[in-house]
Amino acid sequence: MPKKQIQSFDVIVVGAGPAGYSAAIRCAQLGLKTACIDDWCNKKGLVSLGGTYLNAGCVASIALLESAKIYDSLINKRTEHGIRMETVSLDIALMMQRKDNIVNTLSREVADSFAAHKIVTIQAEARLLNERQVEITQTDKSPPSIIEAKHIILAAGSSPIALTCAPIDNEFIIDSTMALNLNAVPKRLAIIGAGVIGLELASIWNRLGSETILLEAQENFLAMTDQQIAREAYRIYIEQGLELRLGARVISAKKSNKKVAIEYQDSDGTHALRVDKLIVASGRKPNTDNLAAAEADLLLDENGYVHVDENCRTNLPGVYAIGDLTVLGPMIAHKGIEEGLFVAEQIAGIHNPVNYDLLPSVIFTEPEIAWVGQTEQVLRATGVSIKVGTFPLNATARAHAIDKTEGMVKIITQAETDTLLGVHIIGTQASEMIAEAVLAMEFSASSEDLVKTVHAHPTLAKALHGAALALKEQ
Ligand code: NAD
């Protein structure tokens, strides 16, 4: 019997999340014959490209938050806006449908882009066999087959960390994916972890009417964020009705009489809590458990991340890892996208590295938190001489007009040179405003450059100008 020919490509990309799809599309644009393997299925069992970010993460979360904000505004603000309405009520099924439609549209756009670029899409689970070969197991469980390429890009993403003290049962104790698919508003909701995911989910369900309690093991709230901004965030979240219990480590959670019985410890001892649902948002881990066969010898670090150099190269020649699989930068979609483009171009002989120092971070709550560069606490701890300028959003006309006056902009510069070292924003649309700061820092701008830049008036971006002016006046 003739031997079956192994399908061969220039590049195989494992994973079609933001890192994988941007890598695959860029490879194809650069003339490389490209295949992309992904096993994500939607509720109908059909392939759904876009990874966690699109299917069960950021996009789904910001879509639901938008609905929740409208609902909250109609409940609490309609009278002052002069809007008369007898009743406002929720249809969660329709709200979820809108979110699903957005996810499906964007996922289809990725599929269309793959088709337009002649990328071969394979719906299967992939396993690296060696530096040239990948084993694929189709979701219909037909026998595995092998494909090969000169270059392999691993972009398999991450998944929620399970806690043995709070096992997921998908009904009462749920993970962050399920928390974006609930069919009713829990009366009383607890969330383990006041990190990015915990806060983003809390800002949705709190607005839709859940009494929301966040249990966070750390005493220090949002430790990675500039602490002045974190204190402001804490104050605003509390004012919005979130219950934030810091230094509270959950030690057990189990279903009891159609509720969840939780035990947690803090400095005062052990406490009990009963809620209708518990969301576990205690961090994410890289998807490396079955990513490579043992004989492939892919080097992982002690936490299971793929070991890479500064060019995203693994220990295997021709094999790269990008996105949530590595510790090169935070687990954020745009880091993966930039790495995808970088690696694709590297393969094509172009060296265009990622500037990890200027990756913006965003927490999509309302108000949003966004920053780029260094925090005041890190700069002071390392002895850098700095100047700090702040400007409250409530001093801008736009914030009053849209009734979103909470928050501030904070700019940190090097004291002698005036070079921008960090920009930190809490406020509505902080994720949009931070783009100006990223661009300014990319061009090594000073606060004087921001002062001299004309900002449209009245806009929220005027607050950046205001913070730069506040620095000048010191
Ligand atoms: P996280 O690490 O940011 O927060 C998890 C929190 O859970 C930690 O603060 C931890 O102390 C706490 N925790 C763990 N076990 C606990 C216990 N038993 N009791 C109480 N608290 C406990 O993780 P996350 O929020 O799940 O996010 C995962 C990753 O995904 C992060 O890297 C995050 O940046 C990224 N992400 C980013 C975005 C964005 O950029 N907007 C959105 C979603 C996720």
Short mmCIF file of C-alpha atoms and ligand atoms in Angstrom, two decimals:
data_model
loop_
_atom_site.label_atom_id
_atom_site.label_comp_id
_atom_site.label_asym_id
_atom_site.label_seq_id
_atom_site.Cartn_x
_atom_site.Cartn_y
_atom_site.Cartn_z
CA MET A 1 0.00 0.00 0.00
CA PRO A 2 1.48 3.45 -0.89
CA LYS A 3 2.49 5.53 2.15
CA LYS A 4 0.07 8.41 2.87
CA GLN A 5 1.68 11.76 1.99
CA ILE A 6 2.10 14.06 5.02
CA GLN A 7 0.54 17.50 4.39
CA SER A 8 3.29 20.10 4.48
CA PHE A 9 3.26 23.87 5.19
CA ASP A 10 5.71 26.72 5.66
CA VAL A 11 4.10 27.54 9.00
CA ILE A 12 1.72 25.74 11.36
CA VAL A 13 0.05 27.92 14.00
CA VAL A 14 -1.41 26.12 17.01
CA GLY A 15 -4.30 28.17 18.39
CA ALA A 16 -6.57 30.79 16.78
CA GLY A 17 -6.86 33.30 19.61
CA PRO A 18 -5.59 36.87 19.05
CA ALA A 19 -1.93 35.75 19.13
CA GLY A 20 -2.51 32.80 16.78
CA TYR A 21 -4.84 34.46 14.30
CA SER A 22 -2.66 37.56 13.93
CA ALA A 23 0.41 35.34 13.43
CA ALA A 24 -1.40 33.19 10.83
CA ILE A 25 -2.76 36.16 8.86
CA ARG A 26 0.62 37.96 8.86
CA CYS A 27 2.41 34.77 7.75
CA ALA A 28 -0.03 34.37 4.87
CA GLN A 29 0.33 38.05 3.91
CA LEU A 30 4.09 37.50 3.74
CA GLY A 31 3.61 34.68 1.24
CA LEU A 32 4.00 31.71 3.61
CA LYS A 33 1.79 28.64 3.16
CA THR A 34 0.03 28.57 6.53
CA ALA A 35 -2.22 26.22 8.51
CA CYS A 36 -3.92 27.12 11.79
CA ILE A 37 -5.25 24.47 14.18
CA ASP A 38 -7.86 25.23 16.83
CA ASP A 39 -10.35 23.08 18.74
CA TRP A 40 -12.73 25.72 20.15
CA CYS A 41 -16.40 24.81 19.47
CA ASN A 42 -19.38 27.05 20.09
CA LYS A 43 -22.65 25.92 21.74
CA LYS A 44 -23.70 24.37 18.39
CA GLY A 45 -20.47 22.33 18.17
CA LEU A 46 -19.17 24.48 15.30
CA VAL A 47 -15.64 25.86 15.06
CA SER A 48 -15.42 29.32 16.63
CA LEU A 49 -12.12 31.08 15.95
CA GLY A 50 -10.90 33.82 18.27
CA GLY A 51 -9.91 31.88 21.39
CA THR A 52 -10.85 32.81 24.93
CA TYR A 53 -10.49 36.53 24.22
CA LEU A 54 -13.35 36.41 21.73
CA ASN A 55 -15.48 33.47 22.85
CA ALA A 56 -15.33 33.66 26.61
CA GLY A 57 -13.25 36.63 27.66
CA CYS A 58 -12.75 40.26 26.92
CA VAL A 59 -15.21 40.68 24.03
CA ALA A 60 -18.06 38.80 25.74
CA SER A 61 -17.32 40.68 28.96
CA ILE A 62 -17.31 44.20 27.47
CA ALA A 63 -20.45 43.37 25.45
CA LEU A 64 -22.31 42.37 28.62
CA LEU A 65 -20.92 45.31 30.59
CA GLU A 66 -22.34 47.66 27.96
CA SER A 67 -25.83 46.14 28.43
CA ALA A 68 -25.43 46.31 32.21
CA LYS A 69 -24.43 49.99 32.06
CA ILE A 70 -27.49 50.87 29.96
CA TYR A 71 -29.75 49.00 32.40
CA ASP A 72 -28.12 50.66 35.40
CA SER A 73 -28.44 54.13 33.80
CA LEU A 74 -32.11 53.60 32.98
CA ILE A 75 -32.82 52.44 36.53
CA ASN A 76 -30.85 55.13 38.34
CA LYS A 77 -30.47 58.09 35.98
CA ARG A 78 -33.51 58.25 33.72
CA THR A 79 -35.40 60.76 35.81
CA GLU A 80 -32.56 63.29 35.95
CA HIS A 81 -32.16 62.95 32.16
CA GLY A 82 -35.85 63.76 31.79
CA ILE A 83 -36.73 60.33 30.47
CA ARG A 84 -40.09 58.99 31.59
CA MET A 85 -40.64 55.25 31.56
CA GLU A 86 -43.08 53.24 33.62
CA THR A 87 -40.95 50.16 34.10
CA VAL A 88 -37.54 48.88 33.18
CA SER A 89 -37.05 45.14 33.20
CA LEU A 90 -34.37 42.67 32.25
CA ASP A 91 -34.45 39.93 29.61
CA ILE A 92 -31.21 38.08 30.34
CA ALA A 93 -31.74 35.61 27.49
CA LEU A 94 -31.89 38.49 24.97
CA MET A 95 -28.91 40.17 26.59
CA MET A 96 -26.90 36.95 26.23
CA GLN A 97 -28.15 36.59 22.64
CA ARG A 98 -26.80 40.06 21.79
CA LYS A 99 -23.45 39.11 23.31
CA ASP A 100 -23.40 35.80 21.39
CA ASN A 101 -24.25 37.62 18.14
CA ILE A 102 -21.28 39.93 18.65
CA VAL A 103 -18.99 36.99 19.38
CA ASN A 104 -20.29 35.07 16.32
CA THR A 105 -19.89 38.07 14.01
CA LEU A 106 -16.30 38.68 15.11
CA SER A 107 -15.43 34.99 14.96
CA ARG A 108 -16.84 34.80 11.42
CA GLU A 109 -14.65 37.78 10.50
CA VAL A 110 -11.58 35.82 11.61
CA ALA A 111 -12.76 32.81 9.55
CA ASP A 112 -13.40 35.08 6.51
CA SER A 113 -9.97 36.62 6.87
CA PHE A 114 -8.41 33.12 7.04
CA ALA A 115 -10.29 32.15 3.89
CA ALA A 116 -9.28 35.36 2.08
CA HIS A 117 -5.64 34.68 2.95
CA LYS A 118 -5.90 30.99 1.95
CA ILE A 119 -5.00 29.83 5.45
CA VAL A 120 -5.90 26.17 5.98
CA THR A 121 -8.08 25.98 9.10
CA ILE A 122 -8.08 22.66 10.92
CA GLN A 123 -10.61 22.03 13.69
CA ALA A 124 -8.65 19.67 15.89
CA GLU A 125 -6.52 19.28 18.98
CA ALA A 126 -2.83 19.73 18.20
CA ARG A 127 0.20 18.14 19.86
CA LEU A 128 3.77 19.02 19.01
CA LEU A 129 5.71 15.85 18.14
CA ASN A 130 9.07 17.39 17.25
CA GLU A 131 10.42 20.64 15.77
CA ARG A 132 8.78 19.94 12.39
CA GLN A 133 5.69 17.85 13.10
CA VAL A 134 2.33 18.29 14.79
CA GLU A 135 -0.14 15.51 15.53
CA ILE A 136 -3.77 16.49 15.00
CA THR A 137 -6.77 14.78 16.54
CA GLN A 138 -10.05 15.90 14.95
CA THR A 139 -12.90 16.68 17.28
CA ASP A 140 -14.87 13.77 15.74
CA LYS A 141 -12.19 11.53 17.34
CA SER A 142 -11.11 9.95 14.05
CA PRO A 143 -7.56 8.53 14.31
CA PRO A 144 -4.84 11.18 14.72
CA SER A 145 -2.84 12.31 11.70
CA ILE A 146 0.38 14.25 11.28
CA ILE A 147 1.13 17.51 9.44
CA GLU A 148 4.51 19.22 9.14
CA ALA A 149 6.07 22.63 8.59
CA LYS A 150 9.41 24.43 8.56
CA HIS A 151 8.17 26.68 11.36
CA ILE A 152 5.69 26.08 14.15
CA ILE A 153 4.10 28.83 16.24
CA LEU A 154 2.54 27.73 19.52
CA ALA A 155 -0.30 30.05 20.57
CA ALA A 156 -2.50 27.73 22.66
CA GLY A 157 -3.52 30.34 25.24
CA SER A 158 -4.48 29.79 28.87
CA SER A 159 -7.35 28.50 30.99
CA PRO A 160 -8.76 29.25 34.46
CA ILE A 161 -6.82 27.84 37.42
CA ALA A 162 -9.00 25.37 39.32
CA LEU A 163 -9.05 25.64 43.11
CA THR A 164 -9.29 22.34 45.00
CA CYS A 165 -11.08 24.19 47.83
CA ALA A 166 -13.82 25.35 45.41
CA PRO A 167 -14.41 22.66 42.74
CA ILE A 168 -16.37 23.88 39.71
CA ASP A 169 -19.75 22.13 39.30
CA ASN A 170 -20.97 24.43 36.47
CA GLU A 171 -24.18 25.10 38.36
CA PHE A 172 -23.47 26.73 41.70
CA ILE A 173 -19.69 27.06 41.58
CA ILE A 174 -18.68 28.34 38.18
CA ASP A 175 -15.64 29.64 36.30
CA SER A 176 -15.26 32.90 34.39
CA THR A 177 -16.52 31.37 31.12
CA MET A 178 -19.78 30.19 32.68
CA ALA A 179 -20.10 33.56 34.45
CA LEU A 180 -20.56 35.16 31.02
CA ASN A 181 -23.38 32.73 30.17
CA LEU A 182 -25.75 32.83 33.15
CA ASN A 183 -29.48 32.68 32.39
CA ALA A 184 -30.60 34.57 35.52
CA VAL A 185 -29.21 37.24 37.82
CA PRO A 186 -27.96 35.62 41.05
CA LYS A 187 -29.48 37.32 44.07
CA ARG A 188 -26.29 36.98 46.09
CA LEU A 189 -23.02 36.40 44.26
CA ALA A 190 -19.50 35.81 45.58
CA ILE A 191 -16.34 35.94 43.50
CA ILE A 192 -13.00 34.42 44.52
CA GLY A 193 -10.30 36.84 43.38
CA ALA A 194 -10.42 40.62 43.01
CA GLY A 195 -7.99 40.53 40.08
CA VAL A 196 -8.83 41.78 36.59
CA ILE A 197 -11.36 39.04 35.81
CA GLY A 198 -13.06 39.15 39.21
CA LEU A 199 -13.52 42.92 39.00
CA GLU A 200 -14.75 42.86 35.39
CA LEU A 201 -17.37 40.20 36.20
CA ALA A 202 -18.37 42.00 39.40
CA SER A 203 -18.96 45.22 37.47
CA ILE A 204 -21.44 43.39 35.19
CA TRP A 205 -23.45 41.40 37.73
CA ASN A 206 -23.48 44.14 40.37
CA ARG A 207 -25.10 46.49 37.83
CA LEU A 208 -27.64 43.85 36.86
CA GLY A 209 -28.75 43.61 40.48
CA SER A 210 -26.64 40.95 42.23
CA GLU A 211 -25.42 41.68 45.72
CA THR A 212 -21.74 41.09 44.87
CA ILE A 213 -19.01 40.11 47.33
CA LEU A 214 -15.37 39.79 46.24
CA LEU A 215 -13.10 37.64 48.39
CA GLU A 216 -9.45 38.45 47.78
CA ALA A 217 -6.57 36.68 49.55
CA GLN A 218 -4.17 39.61 49.15
CA GLU A 219 -4.33 42.57 51.57
CA ASN A 220 -3.03 44.86 48.87
CA PHE A 221 -5.75 45.81 46.37
CA LEU A 222 -4.65 45.75 42.69
CA ALA A 223 -0.98 45.46 43.65
CA MET A 224 0.26 45.76 40.04
CA THR A 225 -1.56 49.08 39.56
CA ASP A 226 -0.34 52.52 40.63
CA GLN A 227 -1.46 52.60 44.26
CA GLN A 228 -3.01 56.09 44.09
CA ILE A 229 -5.21 54.84 41.24
CA ALA A 230 -5.92 51.57 43.12
CA ARG A 231 -7.10 53.55 46.19
CA GLU A 232 -9.38 55.64 43.97
CA ALA A 233 -10.70 52.46 42.31
CA TYR A 234 -11.38 50.87 45.71
CA ARG A 235 -13.35 53.95 46.84
CA ILE A 236 -15.41 54.07 43.63
CA TYR A 237 -16.18 50.33 43.59
CA ILE A 238 -17.32 50.45 47.22
CA GLU A 239 -19.51 53.45 46.43
CA GLN A 240 -21.05 51.45 43.57
CA GLY A 241 -22.05 48.78 46.07
CA LEU A 242 -19.35 46.14 45.59
CA GLU A 243 -18.33 44.42 48.78
CA LEU A 244 -14.55 44.00 48.69
CA ARG A 245 -13.17 41.77 51.42
CA LEU A 246 -9.37 41.96 51.26
CA GLY A 247 -7.02 39.55 53.05
CA ALA A 248 -9.84 37.00 52.76
CA ARG A 249 -8.60 33.57 51.63
CA VAL A 250 -11.32 31.08 50.68
CA ILE A 251 -10.59 27.70 52.24
CA SER A 252 -13.71 25.78 51.25
CA ALA A 253 -16.83 26.10 49.13
CA LYS A 254 -19.53 23.52 48.54
CA LYS A 255 -23.11 23.24 47.39
CA SER A 256 -25.58 23.18 50.27
CA ASN A 257 -29.36 23.36 49.90
CA LYS A 258 -29.35 25.06 46.48
CA LYS A 259 -26.83 27.62 47.74
CA VAL A 260 -23.05 27.75 48.08
CA ALA A 261 -21.59 27.54 51.57
CA ILE A 262 -18.23 29.31 51.66
CA GLU A 263 -15.62 29.43 54.38
CA TYR A 264 -12.84 31.99 54.28
CA GLN A 265 -10.09 33.13 56.61
CA ASP A 266 -8.88 36.64 57.34
CA SER A 267 -6.90 38.23 60.18
CA ASP A 268 -9.97 37.96 62.46
CA GLY A 269 -10.36 34.20 61.97
CA THR A 270 -12.66 31.94 59.96
CA HIS A 271 -15.96 33.20 58.51
CA ALA A 272 -18.92 31.57 56.79
CA LEU A 273 -20.89 32.98 53.88
CA ARG A 274 -23.91 31.70 51.92
CA VAL A 275 -24.50 32.82 48.36
CA ASP A 276 -26.56 31.77 45.34
CA LYS A 277 -23.54 31.47 43.03
CA LEU A 278 -19.79 31.50 43.41
CA ILE A 279 -17.46 32.50 40.58
CA VAL A 280 -13.87 31.29 40.78
CA ALA A 281 -11.59 33.93 39.19
CA SER A 282 -8.33 33.00 40.87
CA GLY A 283 -5.97 33.34 37.93
CA ARG A 284 -5.16 31.58 34.66
CA LYS A 285 -2.53 29.03 33.65
CA PRO A 286 -0.89 28.36 30.27
CA ASN A 287 -2.41 25.53 28.20
CA THR A 288 0.71 23.38 28.12
CA ASP A 289 -0.54 20.13 29.70
CA ASN A 290 -0.97 18.28 26.39
CA LEU A 291 0.69 20.77 24.07
CA ALA A 292 3.79 18.68 23.32
CA ALA A 293 4.66 14.99 23.42
CA ALA A 294 7.30 14.15 26.05
CA GLU A 295 9.74 13.13 23.31
CA ALA A 296 9.44 16.59 21.73
CA ASP A 297 11.50 17.92 24.69
CA LEU A 298 9.80 21.32 24.66
CA LEU A 299 11.26 23.20 27.62
CA LEU A 300 8.73 24.57 30.14
CA ASP A 301 9.51 26.64 33.25
CA GLU A 302 8.60 25.56 36.79
CA ASN A 303 5.10 27.10 36.44
CA GLY A 304 4.32 25.34 33.16
CA TYR A 305 4.96 28.34 30.85
CA VAL A 306 6.86 27.65 27.61
CA HIS A 307 10.44 28.82 28.00
CA VAL A 308 11.30 31.39 25.31
CA ASP A 309 14.06 33.90 24.58
CA GLU A 310 13.38 37.59 23.87
CA ASN A 311 12.46 36.66 20.29
CA CYS A 312 9.74 34.19 21.38
CA ARG A 313 11.96 31.26 20.31
CA THR A 314 11.60 28.05 22.30
CA ASN A 315 14.45 25.60 22.92
CA LEU A 316 13.45 23.79 19.67
CA PRO A 317 14.80 25.40 16.46
CA GLY A 318 11.96 26.75 14.32
CA VAL A 319 9.39 26.49 17.13
CA TYR A 320 8.05 29.71 18.66
CA ALA A 321 5.62 30.38 21.54
CA ILE A 322 3.52 33.52 21.91
CA GLY A 323 0.63 35.02 23.91
CA ASP A 324 -0.50 33.57 27.25
CA LEU A 325 1.88 30.57 26.88
CA THR A 326 4.92 32.61 27.93
CA VAL A 327 5.97 34.96 30.73
CA LEU A 328 7.44 37.55 28.35
CA GLY A 329 4.63 39.95 29.23
CA PRO A 330 1.21 39.99 30.89
CA MET A 331 -1.71 37.79 29.76
CA ILE A 332 -3.37 40.41 27.58
CA ALA A 333 -4.74 40.10 24.06
CA HIS A 334 -2.70 42.90 22.50
CA LYS A 335 0.56 41.41 23.82
CA GLY A 336 -0.32 38.19 21.96
CA ILE A 337 -1.28 40.12 18.81
CA GLU A 338 2.02 42.02 18.77
CA GLU A 339 4.00 38.81 19.35
CA GLY A 340 2.05 37.10 16.54
CA LEU A 341 3.08 39.83 14.09
CA PHE A 342 6.65 39.86 15.41
CA VAL A 343 7.15 36.10 15.00
CA ALA A 344 5.50 35.99 11.54
CA GLU A 345 7.83 38.76 10.36
CA GLN A 346 10.85 37.08 11.97
CA ILE A 347 10.10 33.94 9.95
CA ALA A 348 9.98 36.10 6.81
CA GLY A 349 13.35 37.68 7.71
CA ILE A 350 12.06 40.98 9.15
CA HIS A 351 13.13 42.02 12.67
CA ASN A 352 10.45 44.19 14.24
CA PRO A 353 10.45 43.42 17.98
CA VAL A 354 7.72 44.12 20.54
CA ASN A 355 8.26 47.01 22.96
CA TYR A 356 7.22 45.21 26.15
CA ASP A 357 7.95 48.33 28.24
CA LEU A 358 5.10 50.20 26.58
CA LEU A 359 2.30 47.65 26.56
CA PRO A 360 -0.83 49.37 27.85
CA SER A 361 -2.87 47.57 30.52
CA VAL A 362 -6.64 47.95 30.85
CA ILE A 363 -9.20 46.80 33.37
CA PHE A 364 -12.61 46.92 31.70
CA THR A 365 -14.79 47.94 34.61
CA GLU A 366 -16.81 51.18 34.76
CA PRO A 367 -14.94 53.39 35.31
CA GLU A 368 -12.08 51.76 33.40
CA ILE A 369 -8.51 51.66 34.62
CA ALA A 370 -5.69 51.98 32.08
CA TRP A 371 -2.00 52.59 32.33
CA VAL A 372 1.29 52.46 30.51
CA GLY A 373 4.84 52.59 31.83
CA GLN A 374 5.93 52.56 35.46
CA THR A 375 3.97 53.09 38.65
CA GLU A 376 4.90 55.73 41.23
CA GLN A 377 5.62 53.07 43.88
CA VAL A 378 8.08 51.18 41.65
CA LEU A 379 9.87 54.36 40.53
CA ARG A 380 10.22 55.63 44.11
CA ALA A 381 11.43 52.21 45.32
CA THR A 382 14.13 52.19 42.65
CA GLY A 383 15.26 55.71 43.61
CA VAL A 384 14.36 57.44 40.31
CA SER A 385 13.78 61.15 40.81
CA ILE A 386 10.29 61.91 39.54
CA LYS A 387 7.59 64.56 39.27
CA VAL A 388 3.89 63.71 39.43
CA GLY A 389 0.98 65.64 37.93
CA THR A 390 -2.68 64.74 38.38
CA PHE A 391 -5.94 66.08 37.00
CA PRO A 392 -9.45 65.05 38.08
CA LEU A 393 -11.96 64.13 35.37
CA ASN A 394 -14.58 66.25 37.12
CA ALA A 395 -12.63 69.32 36.02
CA THR A 396 -13.47 68.57 32.37
CA ALA A 397 -16.68 69.79 30.76
CA ARG A 398 -17.14 66.53 28.83
CA ALA A 399 -17.18 64.40 31.99
CA HIS A 400 -20.04 66.53 33.35
CA ALA A 401 -21.96 66.41 30.08
CA ILE A 402 -21.86 62.62 30.00
CA ASP A 403 -22.30 62.35 33.76
CA LYS A 404 -19.09 60.35 34.30
CA THR A 405 -17.09 62.60 36.59
CA GLU A 406 -15.34 59.91 38.65
CA GLY A 407 -11.61 59.41 38.22
CA MET A 408 -8.37 61.11 37.34
CA VAL A 409 -5.34 61.17 35.09
CA LYS A 410 -1.87 60.88 36.62
CA ILE A 411 1.36 61.57 34.74
CA ILE A 412 4.82 60.72 36.06
CA THR A 413 7.95 62.20 34.53
CA GLN A 414 11.68 61.97 35.14
CA ALA A 415 12.36 65.10 37.25
CA GLU A 416 15.40 66.43 35.38
CA THR A 417 14.56 65.49 31.77
CA ASP A 418 10.73 65.77 31.93
CA THR A 419 10.49 62.47 29.95
CA LEU A 420 7.22 60.59 30.50
CA LEU A 421 7.77 57.47 32.63
CA GLY A 422 4.19 56.44 33.34
CA VAL A 423 0.61 57.49 32.67
CA HIS A 424 -2.22 56.12 34.81
CA ILE A 425 -5.91 56.76 34.24
CA ILE A 426 -9.06 55.81 36.07
CA GLY A 427 -12.22 57.03 34.41
CA THR A 428 -14.76 56.31 31.74
CA GLN A 429 -13.07 55.47 28.41
CA ALA A 430 -9.63 55.27 30.05
CA SER A 431 -8.88 52.47 27.56
CA GLU A 432 -9.29 54.96 24.70
CA MET A 433 -7.46 57.83 26.42
CA ILE A 434 -4.39 55.71 27.17
CA ALA A 435 -3.62 55.41 23.43
CA GLU A 436 -2.39 59.02 23.39
CA ALA A 437 -0.05 58.29 26.30
CA VAL A 438 1.31 55.13 24.63
CA LEU A 439 2.02 57.03 21.44
CA ALA A 440 3.65 59.90 23.36
CA MET A 441 5.89 57.47 25.28
CA GLU A 442 6.72 55.51 22.11
CA PHE A 443 8.15 58.79 20.78
CA SER A 444 9.94 59.50 24.12
CA ALA A 445 7.79 62.59 24.66
CA SER A 446 8.02 64.94 27.63
CA SER A 447 5.13 66.44 29.58
CA GLU A 448 5.98 69.70 27.78
CA ASP A 449 5.16 67.94 24.47
CA LEU A 450 1.73 67.03 25.85
CA VAL A 451 1.18 70.63 27.01
CA LYS A 452 2.05 71.92 23.53
CA THR A 453 -0.26 69.40 21.83
CA VAL A 454 -3.65 70.94 21.09
CA HIS A 455 -6.45 68.81 22.52
CA ALA A 456 -9.99 69.15 21.21
CA HIS A 457 -12.34 70.78 23.68
CA PRO A 458 -14.50 69.61 25.38
CA THR A 459 -13.11 66.06 25.52
CA LEU A 460 -12.03 63.63 28.22
CA ALA A 461 -8.52 63.72 26.70
CA LYS A 462 -8.29 67.29 28.01
CA ALA A 463 -7.61 65.65 31.38
CA LEU A 464 -4.26 64.37 30.01
CA HIS A 465 -3.44 67.91 28.97
CA GLY A 466 -4.52 69.08 32.41
CA ALA A 467 -2.25 66.60 34.19
CA ALA A 468 0.68 67.67 32.02
CA LEU A 469 -0.04 71.33 32.83
CA ALA A 470 -0.21 70.47 36.54
CA LEU A 471 3.34 69.08 36.24
CA LYS A 472 4.60 72.24 34.53
CA GLU A 473 3.20 74.42 37.27
CA GLN A 474 5.21 72.63 40.00
P1 NAD B 1 -5.33 37.50 38.79
O1 NAD B 1 -4.10 36.75 39.12
O2 NAD B 1 -5.22 38.88 38.26
O3 NAD B 1 -6.30 37.56 40.07
C1 NAD B 1 -6.67 36.42 40.80
C2 NAD B 1 -6.77 36.76 42.27
O4 NAD B 1 -7.34 35.66 42.95
C3 NAD B 1 -5.42 37.04 42.91
O5 NAD B 1 -5.39 38.37 43.38
C4 NAD B 1 -5.35 36.02 44.04
O6 NAD B 1 -4.78 36.56 45.22
C5 NAD B 1 -6.81 35.65 44.28
N1 NAD B 1 -7.01 34.32 44.88
C6 NAD B 1 -6.49 33.13 44.47
N2 NAD B 1 -6.90 32.13 45.29
C7 NAD B 1 -7.72 32.67 46.24
C8 NAD B 1 -8.46 32.17 47.35
N3 NAD B 1 -8.46 30.87 47.67
N4 NAD B 1 -9.19 33.04 48.08
C9 NAD B 1 -9.22 34.36 47.77
N5 NAD B 1 -8.53 34.88 46.74
C10 NAD B 1 -7.78 34.07 45.96
O7 NAD B 1 -6.11 36.54 37.78
P2 NAD B 1 -7.43 36.76 36.92
O8 NAD B 1 -8.16 37.99 37.34
O9 NAD B 1 -8.13 35.45 36.99
O10 NAD B 1 -6.85 37.01 35.47
C11 NAD B 1 -5.98 36.04 34.86
C12 NAD B 1 -5.09 36.70 33.84
O11 NAD B 1 -5.84 37.12 32.72
C13 NAD B 1 -4.37 37.90 34.39
O12 NAD B 1 -3.04 37.87 33.96
C14 NAD B 1 -5.10 39.04 33.77
O13 NAD B 1 -4.28 40.19 33.62
C15 NAD B 1 -5.54 38.47 32.44
N6 NAD B 1 -6.73 39.16 31.94
C16 NAD B 1 -6.59 40.42 31.46
C17 NAD B 1 -7.71 41.11 31.03
C18 NAD B 1 -7.55 42.50 30.52
O14 NAD B 1 -6.46 42.84 30.08
N7 NAD B 1 -8.58 43.33 30.60
C19 NAD B 1 -8.97 40.55 31.12
C20 NAD B 1 -9.08 39.26 31.63
C21 NAD B 1 -7.94 38.58 32.04
#
